[in-house]
mmCIF file of C-alpha atoms and ligand atoms in Angstrom:
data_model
loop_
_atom_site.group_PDB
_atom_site.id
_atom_site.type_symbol
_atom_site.label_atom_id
_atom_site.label_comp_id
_atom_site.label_asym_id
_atom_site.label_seq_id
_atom_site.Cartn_x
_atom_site.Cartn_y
_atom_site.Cartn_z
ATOM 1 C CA UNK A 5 -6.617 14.209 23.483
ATOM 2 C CA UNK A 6 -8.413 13.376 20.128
ATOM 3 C CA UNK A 7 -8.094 16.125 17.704
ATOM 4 C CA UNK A 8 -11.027 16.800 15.637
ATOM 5 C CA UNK A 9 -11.371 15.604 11.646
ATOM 6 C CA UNK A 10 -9.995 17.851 8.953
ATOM 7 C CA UNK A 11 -12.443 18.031 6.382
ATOM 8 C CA UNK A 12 -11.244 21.624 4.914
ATOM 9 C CA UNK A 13 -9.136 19.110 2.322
ATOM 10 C CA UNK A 14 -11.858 16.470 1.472
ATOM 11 C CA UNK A 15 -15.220 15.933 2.200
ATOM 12 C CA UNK A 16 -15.248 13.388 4.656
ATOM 13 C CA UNK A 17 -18.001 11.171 2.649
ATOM 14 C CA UNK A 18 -15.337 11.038 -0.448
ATOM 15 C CA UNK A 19 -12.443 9.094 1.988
ATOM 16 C CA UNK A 20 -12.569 5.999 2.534
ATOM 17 C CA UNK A 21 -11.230 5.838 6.077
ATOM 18 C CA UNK A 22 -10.279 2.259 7.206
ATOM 19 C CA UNK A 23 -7.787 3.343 9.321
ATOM 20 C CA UNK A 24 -7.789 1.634 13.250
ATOM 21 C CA UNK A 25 -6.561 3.238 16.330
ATOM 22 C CA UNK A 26 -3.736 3.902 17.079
ATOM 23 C CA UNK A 27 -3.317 3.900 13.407
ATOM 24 C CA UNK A 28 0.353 4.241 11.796
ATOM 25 C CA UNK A 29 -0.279 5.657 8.027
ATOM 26 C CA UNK A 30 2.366 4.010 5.417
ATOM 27 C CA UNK A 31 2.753 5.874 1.500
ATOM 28 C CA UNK A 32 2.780 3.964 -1.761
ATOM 29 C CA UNK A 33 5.059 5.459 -3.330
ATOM 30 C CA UNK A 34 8.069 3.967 -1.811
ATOM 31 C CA UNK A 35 6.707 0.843 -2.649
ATOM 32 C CA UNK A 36 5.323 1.849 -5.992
ATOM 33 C CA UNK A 37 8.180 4.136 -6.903
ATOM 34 C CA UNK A 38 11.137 3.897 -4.064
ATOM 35 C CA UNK A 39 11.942 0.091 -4.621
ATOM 36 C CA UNK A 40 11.789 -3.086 -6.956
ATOM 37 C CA UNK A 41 8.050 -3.630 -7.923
ATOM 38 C CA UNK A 42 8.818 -7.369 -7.222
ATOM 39 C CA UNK A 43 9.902 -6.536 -3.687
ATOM 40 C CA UNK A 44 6.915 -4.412 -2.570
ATOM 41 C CA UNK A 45 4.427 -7.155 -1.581
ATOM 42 C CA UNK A 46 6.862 -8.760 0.372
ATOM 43 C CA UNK A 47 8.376 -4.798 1.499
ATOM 44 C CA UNK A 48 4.325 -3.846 2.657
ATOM 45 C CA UNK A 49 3.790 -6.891 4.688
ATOM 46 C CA UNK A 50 7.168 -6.183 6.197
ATOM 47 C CA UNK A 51 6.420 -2.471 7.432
ATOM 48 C CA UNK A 52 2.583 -3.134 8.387
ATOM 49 C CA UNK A 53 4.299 -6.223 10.628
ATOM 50 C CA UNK A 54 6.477 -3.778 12.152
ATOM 51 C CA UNK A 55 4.012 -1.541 13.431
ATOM 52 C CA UNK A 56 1.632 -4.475 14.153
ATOM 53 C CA UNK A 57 4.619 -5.859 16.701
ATOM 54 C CA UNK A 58 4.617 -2.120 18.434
ATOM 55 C CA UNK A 59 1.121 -2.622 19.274
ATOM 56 C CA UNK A 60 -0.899 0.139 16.639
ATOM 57 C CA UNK A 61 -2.095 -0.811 12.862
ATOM 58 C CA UNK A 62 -0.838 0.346 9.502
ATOM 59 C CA UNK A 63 -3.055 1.883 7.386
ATOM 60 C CA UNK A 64 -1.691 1.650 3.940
ATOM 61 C CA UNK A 65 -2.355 5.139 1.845
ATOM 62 C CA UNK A 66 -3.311 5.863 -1.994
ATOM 63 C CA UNK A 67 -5.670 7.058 -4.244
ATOM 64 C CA UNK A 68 -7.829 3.961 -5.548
ATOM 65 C CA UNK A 69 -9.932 4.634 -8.968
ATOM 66 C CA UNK A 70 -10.058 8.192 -7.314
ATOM 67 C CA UNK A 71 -11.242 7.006 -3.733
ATOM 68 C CA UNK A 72 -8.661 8.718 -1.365
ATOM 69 C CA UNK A 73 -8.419 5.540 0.984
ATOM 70 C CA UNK A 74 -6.681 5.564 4.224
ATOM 71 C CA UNK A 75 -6.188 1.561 4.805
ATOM 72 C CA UNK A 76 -5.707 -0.053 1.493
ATOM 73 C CA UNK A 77 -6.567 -4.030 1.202
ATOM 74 C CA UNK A 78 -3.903 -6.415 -0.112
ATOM 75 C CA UNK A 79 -5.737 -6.780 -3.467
ATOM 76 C CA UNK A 80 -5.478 -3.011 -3.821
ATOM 77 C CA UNK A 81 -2.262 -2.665 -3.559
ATOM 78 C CA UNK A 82 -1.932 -5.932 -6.026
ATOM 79 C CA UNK A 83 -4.310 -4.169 -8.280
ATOM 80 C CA UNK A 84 -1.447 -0.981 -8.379
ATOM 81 C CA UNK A 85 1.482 -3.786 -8.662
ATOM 82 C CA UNK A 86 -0.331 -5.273 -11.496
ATOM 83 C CA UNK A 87 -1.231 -1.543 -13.459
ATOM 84 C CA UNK A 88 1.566 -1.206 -16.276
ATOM 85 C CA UNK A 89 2.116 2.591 -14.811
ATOM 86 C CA UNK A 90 0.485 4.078 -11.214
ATOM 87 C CA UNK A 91 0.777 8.191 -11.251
ATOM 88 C CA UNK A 92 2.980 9.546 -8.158
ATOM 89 C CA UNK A 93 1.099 11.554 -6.838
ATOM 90 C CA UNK A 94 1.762 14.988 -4.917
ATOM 91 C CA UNK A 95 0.117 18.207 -3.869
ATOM 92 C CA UNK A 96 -0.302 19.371 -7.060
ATOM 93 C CA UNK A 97 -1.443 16.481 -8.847
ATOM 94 C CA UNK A 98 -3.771 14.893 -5.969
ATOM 95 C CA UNK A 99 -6.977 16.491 -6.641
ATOM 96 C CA UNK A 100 -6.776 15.832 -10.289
ATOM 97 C CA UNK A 101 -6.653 11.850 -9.455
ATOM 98 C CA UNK A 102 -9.275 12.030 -7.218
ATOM 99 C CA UNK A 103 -12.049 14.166 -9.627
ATOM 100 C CA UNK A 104 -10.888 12.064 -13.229
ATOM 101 C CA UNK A 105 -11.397 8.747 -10.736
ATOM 102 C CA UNK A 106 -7.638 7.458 -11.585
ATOM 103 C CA UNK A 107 -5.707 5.586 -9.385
ATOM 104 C CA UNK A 108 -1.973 6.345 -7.574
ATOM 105 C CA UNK A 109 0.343 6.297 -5.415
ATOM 106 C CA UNK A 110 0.854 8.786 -2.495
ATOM 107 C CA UNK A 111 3.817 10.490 -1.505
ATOM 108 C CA UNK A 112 4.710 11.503 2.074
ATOM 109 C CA UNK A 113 2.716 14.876 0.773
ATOM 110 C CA UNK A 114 0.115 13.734 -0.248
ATOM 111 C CA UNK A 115 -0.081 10.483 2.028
ATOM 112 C CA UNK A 116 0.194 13.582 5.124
ATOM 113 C CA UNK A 117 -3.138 15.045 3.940
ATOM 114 C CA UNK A 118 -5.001 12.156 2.820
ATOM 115 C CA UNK A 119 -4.055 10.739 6.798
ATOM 116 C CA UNK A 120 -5.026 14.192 8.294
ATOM 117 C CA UNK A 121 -8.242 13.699 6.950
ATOM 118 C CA UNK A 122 -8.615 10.351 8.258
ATOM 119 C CA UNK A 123 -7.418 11.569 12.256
ATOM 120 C CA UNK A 124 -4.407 9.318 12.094
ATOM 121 C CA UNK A 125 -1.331 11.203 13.604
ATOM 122 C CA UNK A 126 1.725 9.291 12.916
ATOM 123 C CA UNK A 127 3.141 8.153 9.689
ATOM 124 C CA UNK A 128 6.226 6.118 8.879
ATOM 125 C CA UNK A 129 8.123 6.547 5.564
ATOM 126 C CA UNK A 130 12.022 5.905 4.850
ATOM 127 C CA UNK A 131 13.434 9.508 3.603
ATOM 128 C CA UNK A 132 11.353 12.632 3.160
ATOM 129 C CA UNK A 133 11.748 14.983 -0.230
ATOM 130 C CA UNK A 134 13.761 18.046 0.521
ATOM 131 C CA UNK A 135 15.995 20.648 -2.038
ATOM 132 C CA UNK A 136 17.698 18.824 -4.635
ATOM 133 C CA UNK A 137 20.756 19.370 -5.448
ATOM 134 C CA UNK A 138 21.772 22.072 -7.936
ATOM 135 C CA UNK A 139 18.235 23.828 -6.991
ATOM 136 C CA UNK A 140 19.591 27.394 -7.738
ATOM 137 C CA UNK A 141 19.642 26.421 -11.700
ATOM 138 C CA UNK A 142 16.343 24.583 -11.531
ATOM 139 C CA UNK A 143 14.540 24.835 -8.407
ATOM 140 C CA UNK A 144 13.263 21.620 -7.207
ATOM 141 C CA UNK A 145 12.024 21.373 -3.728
ATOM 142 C CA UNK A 146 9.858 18.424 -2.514
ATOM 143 C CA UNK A 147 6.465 19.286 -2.018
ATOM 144 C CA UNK A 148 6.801 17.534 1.118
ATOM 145 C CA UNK A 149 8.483 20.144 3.153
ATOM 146 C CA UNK A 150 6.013 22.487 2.501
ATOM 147 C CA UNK A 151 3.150 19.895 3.540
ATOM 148 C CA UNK A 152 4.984 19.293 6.920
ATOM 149 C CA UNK A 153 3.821 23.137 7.455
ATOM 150 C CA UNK A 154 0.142 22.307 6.617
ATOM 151 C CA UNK A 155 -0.789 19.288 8.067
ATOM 152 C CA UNK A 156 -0.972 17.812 11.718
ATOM 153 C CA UNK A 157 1.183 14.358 12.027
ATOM 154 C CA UNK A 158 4.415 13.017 13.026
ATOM 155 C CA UNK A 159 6.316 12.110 10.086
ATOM 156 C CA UNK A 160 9.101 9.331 11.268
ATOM 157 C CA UNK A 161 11.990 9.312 8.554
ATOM 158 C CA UNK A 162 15.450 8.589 8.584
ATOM 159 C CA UNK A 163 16.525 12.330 7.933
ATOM 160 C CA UNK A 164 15.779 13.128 4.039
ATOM 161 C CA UNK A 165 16.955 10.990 1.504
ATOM 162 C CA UNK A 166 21.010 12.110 0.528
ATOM 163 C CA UNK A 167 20.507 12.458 -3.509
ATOM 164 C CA UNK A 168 19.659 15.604 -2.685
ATOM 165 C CA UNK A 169 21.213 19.005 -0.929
ATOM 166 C CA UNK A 170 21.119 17.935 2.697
ATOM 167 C CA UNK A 171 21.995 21.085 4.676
ATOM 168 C CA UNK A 172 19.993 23.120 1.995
ATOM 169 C CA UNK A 173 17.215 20.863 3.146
ATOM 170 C CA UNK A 174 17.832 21.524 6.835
ATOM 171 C CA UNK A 175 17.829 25.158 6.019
ATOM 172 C CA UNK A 176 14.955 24.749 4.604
ATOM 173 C CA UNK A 177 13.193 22.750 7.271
ATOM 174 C CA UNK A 178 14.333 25.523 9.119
ATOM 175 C CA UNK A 179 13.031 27.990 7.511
ATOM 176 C CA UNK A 180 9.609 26.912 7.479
ATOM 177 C CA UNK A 181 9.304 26.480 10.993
ATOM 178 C CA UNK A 182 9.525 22.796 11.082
ATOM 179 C CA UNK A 183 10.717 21.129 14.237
ATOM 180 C CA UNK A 184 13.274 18.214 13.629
ATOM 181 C CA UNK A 185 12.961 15.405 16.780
ATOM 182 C CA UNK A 186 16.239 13.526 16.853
ATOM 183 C CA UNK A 187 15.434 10.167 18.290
ATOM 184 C CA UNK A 188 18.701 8.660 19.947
ATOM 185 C CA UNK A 189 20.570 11.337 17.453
ATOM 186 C CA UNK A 190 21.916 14.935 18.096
ATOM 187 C CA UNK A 191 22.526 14.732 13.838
ATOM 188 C CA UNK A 192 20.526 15.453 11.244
ATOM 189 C CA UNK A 193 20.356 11.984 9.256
ATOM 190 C CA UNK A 194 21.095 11.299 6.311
ATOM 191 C CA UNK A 195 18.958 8.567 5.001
ATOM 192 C CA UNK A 196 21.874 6.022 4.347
ATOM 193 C CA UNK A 197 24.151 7.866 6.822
ATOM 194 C CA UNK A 198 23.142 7.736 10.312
ATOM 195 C CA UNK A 199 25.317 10.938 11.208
ATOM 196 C CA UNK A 200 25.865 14.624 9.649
ATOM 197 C CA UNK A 201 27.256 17.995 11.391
ATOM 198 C CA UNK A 202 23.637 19.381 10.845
ATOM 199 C CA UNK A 203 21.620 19.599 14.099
ATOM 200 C CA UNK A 204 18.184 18.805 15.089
ATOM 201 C CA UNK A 205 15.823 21.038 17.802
ATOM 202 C CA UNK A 206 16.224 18.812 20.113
ATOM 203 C CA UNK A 207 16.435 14.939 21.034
ATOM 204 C CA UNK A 208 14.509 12.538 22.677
ATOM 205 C CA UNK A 209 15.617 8.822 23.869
ATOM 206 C CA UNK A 210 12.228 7.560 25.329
ATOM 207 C CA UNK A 211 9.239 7.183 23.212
ATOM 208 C CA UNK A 212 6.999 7.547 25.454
ATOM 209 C CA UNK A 213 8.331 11.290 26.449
ATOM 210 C CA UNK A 214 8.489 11.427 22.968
ATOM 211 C CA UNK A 215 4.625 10.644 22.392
ATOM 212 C CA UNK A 216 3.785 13.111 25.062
ATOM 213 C CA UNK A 217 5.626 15.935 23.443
ATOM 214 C CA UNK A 218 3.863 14.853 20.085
ATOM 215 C CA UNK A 219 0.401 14.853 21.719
ATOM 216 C CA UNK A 220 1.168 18.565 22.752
ATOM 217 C CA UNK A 221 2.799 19.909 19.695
ATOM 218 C CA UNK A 222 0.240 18.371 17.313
ATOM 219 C CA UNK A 223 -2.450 20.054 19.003
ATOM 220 C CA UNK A 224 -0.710 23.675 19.948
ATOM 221 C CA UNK A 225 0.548 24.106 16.341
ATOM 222 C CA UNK A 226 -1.668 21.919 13.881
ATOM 223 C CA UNK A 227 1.787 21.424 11.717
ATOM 224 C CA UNK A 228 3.647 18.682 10.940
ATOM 225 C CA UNK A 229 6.819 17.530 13.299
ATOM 226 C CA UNK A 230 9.511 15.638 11.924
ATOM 227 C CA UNK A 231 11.251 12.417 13.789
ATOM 228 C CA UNK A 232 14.535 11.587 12.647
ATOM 229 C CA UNK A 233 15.566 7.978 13.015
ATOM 230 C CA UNK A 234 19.034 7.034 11.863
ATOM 231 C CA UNK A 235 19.319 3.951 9.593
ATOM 232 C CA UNK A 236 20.077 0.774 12.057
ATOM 233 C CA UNK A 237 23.475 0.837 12.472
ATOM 234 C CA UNK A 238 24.143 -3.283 10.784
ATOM 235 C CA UNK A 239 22.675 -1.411 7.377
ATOM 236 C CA UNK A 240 24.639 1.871 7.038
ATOM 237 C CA UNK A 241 26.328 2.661 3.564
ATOM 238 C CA UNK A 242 29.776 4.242 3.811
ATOM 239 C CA UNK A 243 29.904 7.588 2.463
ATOM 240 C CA UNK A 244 32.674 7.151 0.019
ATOM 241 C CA UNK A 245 30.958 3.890 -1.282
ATOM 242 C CA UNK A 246 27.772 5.893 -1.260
ATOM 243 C CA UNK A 247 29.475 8.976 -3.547
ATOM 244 C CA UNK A 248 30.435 6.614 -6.019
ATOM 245 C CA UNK A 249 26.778 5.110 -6.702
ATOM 246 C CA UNK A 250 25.978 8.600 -6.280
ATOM 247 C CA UNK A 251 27.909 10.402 -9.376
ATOM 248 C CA UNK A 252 27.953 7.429 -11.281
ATOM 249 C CA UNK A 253 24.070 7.209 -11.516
ATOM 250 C CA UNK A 254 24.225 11.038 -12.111
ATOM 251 C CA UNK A 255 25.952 10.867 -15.405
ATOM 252 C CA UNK A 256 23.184 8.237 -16.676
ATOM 253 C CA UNK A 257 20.983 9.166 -19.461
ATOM 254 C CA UNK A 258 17.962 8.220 -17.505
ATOM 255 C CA UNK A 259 18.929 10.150 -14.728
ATOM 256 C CA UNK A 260 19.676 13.227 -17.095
ATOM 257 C CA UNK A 261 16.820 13.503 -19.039
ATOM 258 C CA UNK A 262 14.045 13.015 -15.898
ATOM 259 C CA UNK A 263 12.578 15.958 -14.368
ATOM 260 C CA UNK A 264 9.634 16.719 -11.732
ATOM 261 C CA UNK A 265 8.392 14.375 -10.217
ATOM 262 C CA UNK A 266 10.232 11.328 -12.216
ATOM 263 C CA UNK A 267 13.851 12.265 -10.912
ATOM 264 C CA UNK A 268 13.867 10.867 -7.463
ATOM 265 C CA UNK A 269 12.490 7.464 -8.833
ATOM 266 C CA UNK A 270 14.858 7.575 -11.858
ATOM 267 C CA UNK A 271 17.636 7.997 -9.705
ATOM 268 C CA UNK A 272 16.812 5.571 -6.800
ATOM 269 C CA UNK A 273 16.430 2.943 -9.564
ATOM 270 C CA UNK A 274 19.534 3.640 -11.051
ATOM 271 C CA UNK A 275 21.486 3.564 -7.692
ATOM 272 C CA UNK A 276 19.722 0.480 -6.939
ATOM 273 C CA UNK A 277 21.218 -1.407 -9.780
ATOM 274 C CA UNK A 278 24.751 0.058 -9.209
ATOM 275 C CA UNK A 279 25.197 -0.659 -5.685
ATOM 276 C CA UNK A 280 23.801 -4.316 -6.947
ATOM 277 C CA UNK A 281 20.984 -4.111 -4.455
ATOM 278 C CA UNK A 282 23.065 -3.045 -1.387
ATOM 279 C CA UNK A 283 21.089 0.183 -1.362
ATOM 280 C CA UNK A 284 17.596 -1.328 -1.631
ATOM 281 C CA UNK A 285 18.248 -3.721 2.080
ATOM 282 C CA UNK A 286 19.421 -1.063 3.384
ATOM 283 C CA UNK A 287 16.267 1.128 2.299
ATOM 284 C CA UNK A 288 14.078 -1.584 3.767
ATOM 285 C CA UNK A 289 15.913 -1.792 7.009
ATOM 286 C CA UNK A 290 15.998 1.706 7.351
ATOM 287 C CA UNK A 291 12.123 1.841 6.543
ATOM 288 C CA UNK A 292 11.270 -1.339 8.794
ATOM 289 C CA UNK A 293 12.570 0.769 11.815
ATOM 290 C CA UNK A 294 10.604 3.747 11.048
ATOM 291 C CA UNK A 295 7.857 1.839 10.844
ATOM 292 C CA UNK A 296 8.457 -0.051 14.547
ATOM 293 C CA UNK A 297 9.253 3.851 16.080
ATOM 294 C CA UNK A 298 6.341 5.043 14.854
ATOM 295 C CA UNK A 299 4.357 2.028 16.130
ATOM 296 C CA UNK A 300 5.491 2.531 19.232
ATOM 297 C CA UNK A 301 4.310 6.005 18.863
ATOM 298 C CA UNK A 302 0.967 5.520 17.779
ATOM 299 C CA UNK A 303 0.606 3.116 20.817
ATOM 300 C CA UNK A 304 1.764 5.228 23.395
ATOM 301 C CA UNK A 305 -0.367 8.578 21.439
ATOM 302 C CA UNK A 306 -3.391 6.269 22.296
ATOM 303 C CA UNK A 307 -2.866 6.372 25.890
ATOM 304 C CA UNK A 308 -3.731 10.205 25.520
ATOM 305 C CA UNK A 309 -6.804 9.875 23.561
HETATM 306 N N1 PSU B 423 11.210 7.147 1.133
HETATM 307 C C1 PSU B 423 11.876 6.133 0.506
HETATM 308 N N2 PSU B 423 11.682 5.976 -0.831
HETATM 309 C C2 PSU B 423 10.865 6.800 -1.562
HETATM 310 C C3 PSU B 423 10.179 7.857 -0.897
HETATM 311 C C4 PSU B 423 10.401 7.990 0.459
HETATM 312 O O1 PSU B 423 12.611 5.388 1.152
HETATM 313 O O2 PSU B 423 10.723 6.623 -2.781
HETATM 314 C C5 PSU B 423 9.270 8.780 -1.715
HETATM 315 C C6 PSU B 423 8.261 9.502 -0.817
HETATM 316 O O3 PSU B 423 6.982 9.246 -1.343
HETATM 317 C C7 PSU B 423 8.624 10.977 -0.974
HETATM 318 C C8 PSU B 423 9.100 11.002 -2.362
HETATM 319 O O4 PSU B 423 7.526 11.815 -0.750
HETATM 320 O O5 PSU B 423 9.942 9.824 -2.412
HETATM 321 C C9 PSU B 423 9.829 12.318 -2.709
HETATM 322 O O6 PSU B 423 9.685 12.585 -4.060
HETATM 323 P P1 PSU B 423 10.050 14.045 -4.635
HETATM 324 O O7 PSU B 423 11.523 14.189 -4.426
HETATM 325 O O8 PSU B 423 9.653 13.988 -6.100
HETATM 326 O O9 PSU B 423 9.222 15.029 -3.865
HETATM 327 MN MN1 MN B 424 10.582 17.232 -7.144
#
């Protein structure tokens, strides 16, 4: 069943909707942000390959000169590789970019909404936002969890990224009445970690039965659904090795002194460079297969159209 155009968020003559069914929607900011700007050419063609070889099409997502586009070209995204500094943009700062006409990234937010917009109902990223850590002292919560309760897709991550408060972020997910899909998992992922003693609603092994409980949930609830795909298992970080990176980067200036909406960049970045690149393969990998899943989603959504 198609589901009908959101246009509460946008007027549909101000996106630029490129997007191809079955469309898979991919964010910018993991590229612009998450990783290396030197890797994200080569990290783009990667995912958009990925869902091409499940049988749907990627449809790269950012604000462009203040065009919301849904299906970015190549020299697009060069044009944001090439800009000395791209805004990350969320819920709050999204409609700001768009009316001043200045370019940036998405985030899985704002990427969710722009995609909504566009009909698209799957979108691969590699870790959602969640509760930081420490959040009872300064209370930083991802805007994405609260954009999972406002707009309609699957969002196929490998659990939420671990620099932050993982069961505080199941809690939360909880809490806001946002169903967690395990796919081949009974746990709760944790990004690098394919395992945790958090639980998910429920699991599915096939994608297919997997599509068809998407198709229905999508259109009885008009929220967002989260898939959790554990990182393959040839890429996963040990946690002991991972709590080293983890406290070391914490004690960083750069890490220190960023707040808002530059502290999960500043601290990927930094944990990047300590784990001499480990963590950014294992990002990819971990991002690749989120991408194929959610390919193989998208395809198998389309037979339901
Ligand atoms: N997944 C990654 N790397 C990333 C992100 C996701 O593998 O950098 C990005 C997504 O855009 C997500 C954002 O929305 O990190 C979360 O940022 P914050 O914690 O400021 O909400
Ligand atoms: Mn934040």
């Amino acid at each position: 069943m198609q589901l009908p155009k959101r246009t509460a968020a946008l007027k549909s003559n101000q996106l630029i909707n490129r997007a191809k069914s079955p469309a898979v929607a991919l964010e910018t900011t993991i590229l612009v942000h998450g990783l290396p700007k030197q890797r994200a050419l080569e990290v783009s063609n990667q995912l958009e390959q990925e869902v091409t070889n499940a049988g749907a099409n990627p449809a790269l997502v950012g604000v462009v000169k203040g065009a919301p586009t849904v299906g970015m070209t190549r020299d697009e995204l060069q044009a944001f590789l090439d800009a000395e500094q791209i805004d990350k943009l969320n819920t709050s700062n999204l409609g700001h970019a768009i009316h001043a006409g200045i370019s940036g990234a998405t985030t899985v937010s704002t990427t969710m909404e722009l995609a909504e917009c566009a009909g698209v109902r799957v979108f691969a990223t590699g870790g959602i936002g969640g509760v930081h850590q420490n959040y009872h002292v300064r209370p930083d919560i991802s805007a994405d969890l609260f954009a999972l309760t406002r707009h309609r897709l699957a969002v196929v991550t490998s659990g939420c990224k671990n620099i932050l408060d993982i069961p505080a972020t199941r809690e939360m997910l909880e809490t806001l009445g946002i169903t967690v899909i395990g796919f081949k998992t009974d746990t709760f992922p944790a990004f690098y970690q394919r395992e945790t003693d958090l639980p998910v609603d429920t699991r599915y092994d096939d994608p297919h039965e997997l599509a068809e409980f998407i198709d229905f949930e999508l259109a009885r609830s008009g929220r967002g659904i989260v898939v959790a795909n554990p990182i393959p298992v040839t890429h996963e970080i040990q946690l002991s090795e991972w709590g080293n990176w983890l406290s070391q980067a914490r004690t960083l200036p750069s890490v220190m002194d960023s707040k808002g909406r530059d502290a999960t960049p500043a601290l990927l970045a930094e944990i990047h460079r300590l784990s001499d690149g480990k963590t950014i393969e294992a990002n990819i990998a971990l991002a690749r297969s989120n991408a194929n899943l959610a390919g193989s989603l998208a395809a198998a959504l389309s037979g339901h159209d």
